[in-house]
Amino acid sequence: MQAHIDAMTEVSEGKAGLSEVLGAELASDQAERLCSSAKTLSIAWATPEQIANDDEEGIPPEQRAAWQEFWRVVEGLQ
């Protein structure tokens, strides 16, 4: 999870584009699906230690579902 957070931080800070993070160019509809699924993601439930250790214990059910949907969308892009 930490690697994904780092990559998304780089995008949000303008240090990397989405295509650089994913390693491929996306069609506009693909980017829209990806961004739409990402809008519901949150790590507010996690402590810094949980993030560093990829510990998902305590994740709220709605966030577990949001992350599962996000990864489903990502896998559909490949």
C-alpha positions as protocol buffer text, in pm:
chain_id: "A"
residue {
  index: 1
  type: MET
  ca { x: 0 y: 0 z: 0 }
}
residue {
  index: 2
  type: GLN
  ca { x: 286 y: 240 z: 80 }
}
residue {
  index: 3
  type: ALA
  ca { x: 417 y: 222 z: -277 }
}
residue {
  index: 4
  type: HIS
  ca { x: 74 y: 311 z: -414 }
}
residue {
  index: 5
  type: ILE
  ca { x: 38 y: 600 z: -170 }
}
residue {
  index: 6
  type: ASP
  ca { x: 382 y: 730 z: -268 }
}
residue {
  index: 7
  type: ALA
  ca { x: 295 y: 708 z: -637 }
}
residue {
  index: 8
  type: MET
  ca { x: -35 y: 889 z: -592 }
}
residue {
  index: 9
  type: THR
  ca { x: 137 y: 1156 z: -382 }
}
residue {
  index: 10
  type: GLU
  ca { x: 377 y: 1219 z: -668 }
}
residue {
  index: 11
  type: VAL
  ca { x: 84 y: 1258 z: -906 }
}
residue {
  index: 12
  type: SER
  ca { x: -100 y: 1495 z: -673 }
}
residue {
  index: 13
  type: GLU
  ca { x: 213 y: 1706 z: -633 }
}
residue {
  index: 14
  type: GLY
  ca { x: 264 y: 1721 z: -1009 }
}
residue {
  index: 15
  type: LYS
  ca { x: 587 y: 1519 z: -995 }
}
residue {
  index: 16
  type: ALA
  ca { x: 452 y: 1238 z: -1213 }
}
residue {
  index: 17
  type: GLY
  ca { x: 168 y: 1193 z: -1456 }
}
residue {
  index: 18
  type: LEU
  ca { x: -84 y: 912 z: -1440 }
}
residue {
  index: 19
  type: SER
  ca { x: 77 y: 741 z: -1739 }
}
residue {
  index: 20
  type: GLU
  ca { x: 415 y: 745 z: -1558 }
}
residue {
  index: 21
  type: VAL
  ca { x: 267 y: 586 z: -1247 }
}
residue {
  index: 22
  type: LEU
  ca { x: 81 y: 319 z: -1444 }
}
residue {
  index: 23
  type: GLY
  ca { x: 352 y: 268 z: -1703 }
}
residue {
  index: 24
  type: ALA
  ca { x: 108 y: 307 z: -1993 }
}
residue {
  index: 25
  type: GLU
  ca { x: -106 y: 564 z: -2167 }
}
residue {
  index: 26
  type: LEU
  ca { x: -477 y: 556 z: -2089 }
}
residue {
  index: 27
  type: ALA
  ca { x: -768 y: 642 z: -2312 }
}
residue {
  index: 28
  type: SER
  ca { x: -986 y: 920 z: -2172 }
}
residue {
  index: 29
  type: ASP
  ca { x: -1264 y: 676 z: -2077 }
}
residue {
  index: 30
  type: GLN
  ca { x: -1013 y: 456 z: -1893 }
}
residue {
  index: 31
  type: ALA
  ca { x: -874 y: 753 z: -1703 }
}
residue {
  index: 32
  type: GLU
  ca { x: -1227 y: 862 z: -1614 }
}
residue {
  index: 33
  type: ARG
  ca { x: -1315 y: 515 z: -1475 }
}
residue {
  index: 34
  type: LEU
  ca { x: -992 y: 503 z: -1278 }
}
residue {
  index: 35
  type: CYS
  ca { x: -1032 y: 851 z: -1132 }
}
residue {
  index: 36
  type: SER
  ca { x: -1397 y: 789 z: -1053 }
}
residue {
  index: 37
  type: SER
  ca { x: -1316 y: 474 z: -857 }
}
residue {
  index: 38
  type: ALA
  ca { x: -1028 y: 649 z: -679 }
}
residue {
  index: 39
  type: LYS
  ca { x: -1246 y: 934 z: -549 }
}
residue {
  index: 40
  type: THR
  ca { x: -1401 y: 710 z: -285 }
}
residue {
  index: 41
  type: LEU
  ca { x: -1069 y: 587 z: -147 }
}
residue {
  index: 42
  type: SER
  ca { x: -949 y: 694 z: 195 }
}
residue {
  index: 43
  type: ILE
  ca { x: -667 y: 600 z: 428 }
}
residue {
  index: 44
  type: ALA
  ca { x: -799 y: 815 z: 713 }
}
residue {
  index: 45
  type: TRP
  ca { x: -865 y: 497 z: 914 }
}
residue {
  index: 46
  type: ALA
  ca { x: -500 y: 389 z: 903 }
}
residue {
  index: 47
  type: THR
  ca { x: -218 y: 481 z: 1137 }
}
residue {
  index: 48
  type: PRO
  ca { x: 127 y: 557 z: 992 }
}
residue {
  index: 49
  type: GLU
  ca { x: 244 y: 221 z: 1128 }
}
residue {
  index: 50
  type: GLN
  ca { x: -36 y: 38 z: 947 }
}
residue {
  index: 51
  type: ILE
  ca { x: 55 y: 207 z: 620 }
}
residue {
  index: 52
  type: ALA
  ca { x: 425 y: 130 z: 660 }
}
residue {
  index: 53
  type: ASN
  ca { x: 349 y: -235 z: 740 }
}
residue {
  index: 54
  type: ASP
  ca { x: 68 y: -285 z: 484 }
}
residue {
  index: 55
  type: ASP
  ca { x: -162 y: -367 z: 777 }
}
residue {
  index: 56
  type: GLU
  ca { x: -527 y: -345 z: 674 }
}
residue {
  index: 57
  type: GLU
  ca { x: -671 y: -443 z: 1013 }
}
residue {
  index: 58
  type: GLY
  ca { x: -948 y: -209 z: 1116 }
}
residue {
  index: 59
  type: ILE
  ca { x: -1037 y: -97 z: 765 }
}
residue {
  index: 60
  type: PRO
  ca { x: -1406 y: 0 z: 759 }
}
residue {
  index: 61
  type: PRO
  ca { x: -1623 y: -225 z: 538 }
}
residue {
  index: 62
  type: GLU
  ca { x: -1711 y: 60 z: 301 }
}
residue {
  index: 63
  type: GLN
  ca { x: -1341 y: 134 z: 249 }
}
residue {
  index: 64
  type: ARG
  ca { x: -1261 y: -233 z: 193 }
}
residue {
  index: 65
  type: ALA
  ca { x: -1532 y: -235 z: -77 }
}
residue {
  index: 66
  type: ALA
  ca { x: -1401 y: 91 z: -228 }
}
residue {
  index: 67
  type: TRP
  ca { x: -1045 y: -46 z: -248 }
}
residue {
  index: 68
  type: GLN
  ca { x: -1170 y: -373 z: -399 }
}
residue {
  index: 69
  type: GLU
  ca { x: -1359 y: -179 z: -665 }
}
residue {
  index: 70
  type: PHE
  ca { x: -1055 y: 39 z: -735 }
}
residue {
  index: 71
  type: TRP
  ca { x: -831 y: -266 z: -786 }
}
residue {
  index: 72
  type: ARG
  ca { x: -1100 y: -426 z: -1006 }
}
residue {
  index: 73
  type: VAL
  ca { x: -1091 y: -116 z: -1228 }
}
residue {
  index: 74
  type: VAL
  ca { x: -709 y: -117 z: -1232 }
}
residue {
  index: 75
  type: GLU
  ca { x: -699 y: -485 z: -1331 }
}
residue {
  index: 76
  type: GLY
  ca { x: -953 y: -414 z: -1606 }
}
residue {
  index: 77
  type: LEU
  ca { x: -712 y: -161 z: -1758 }
}
residue {
  index: 78
  type: GLN
  ca { x: -444 y: -422 z: -1817 }
}
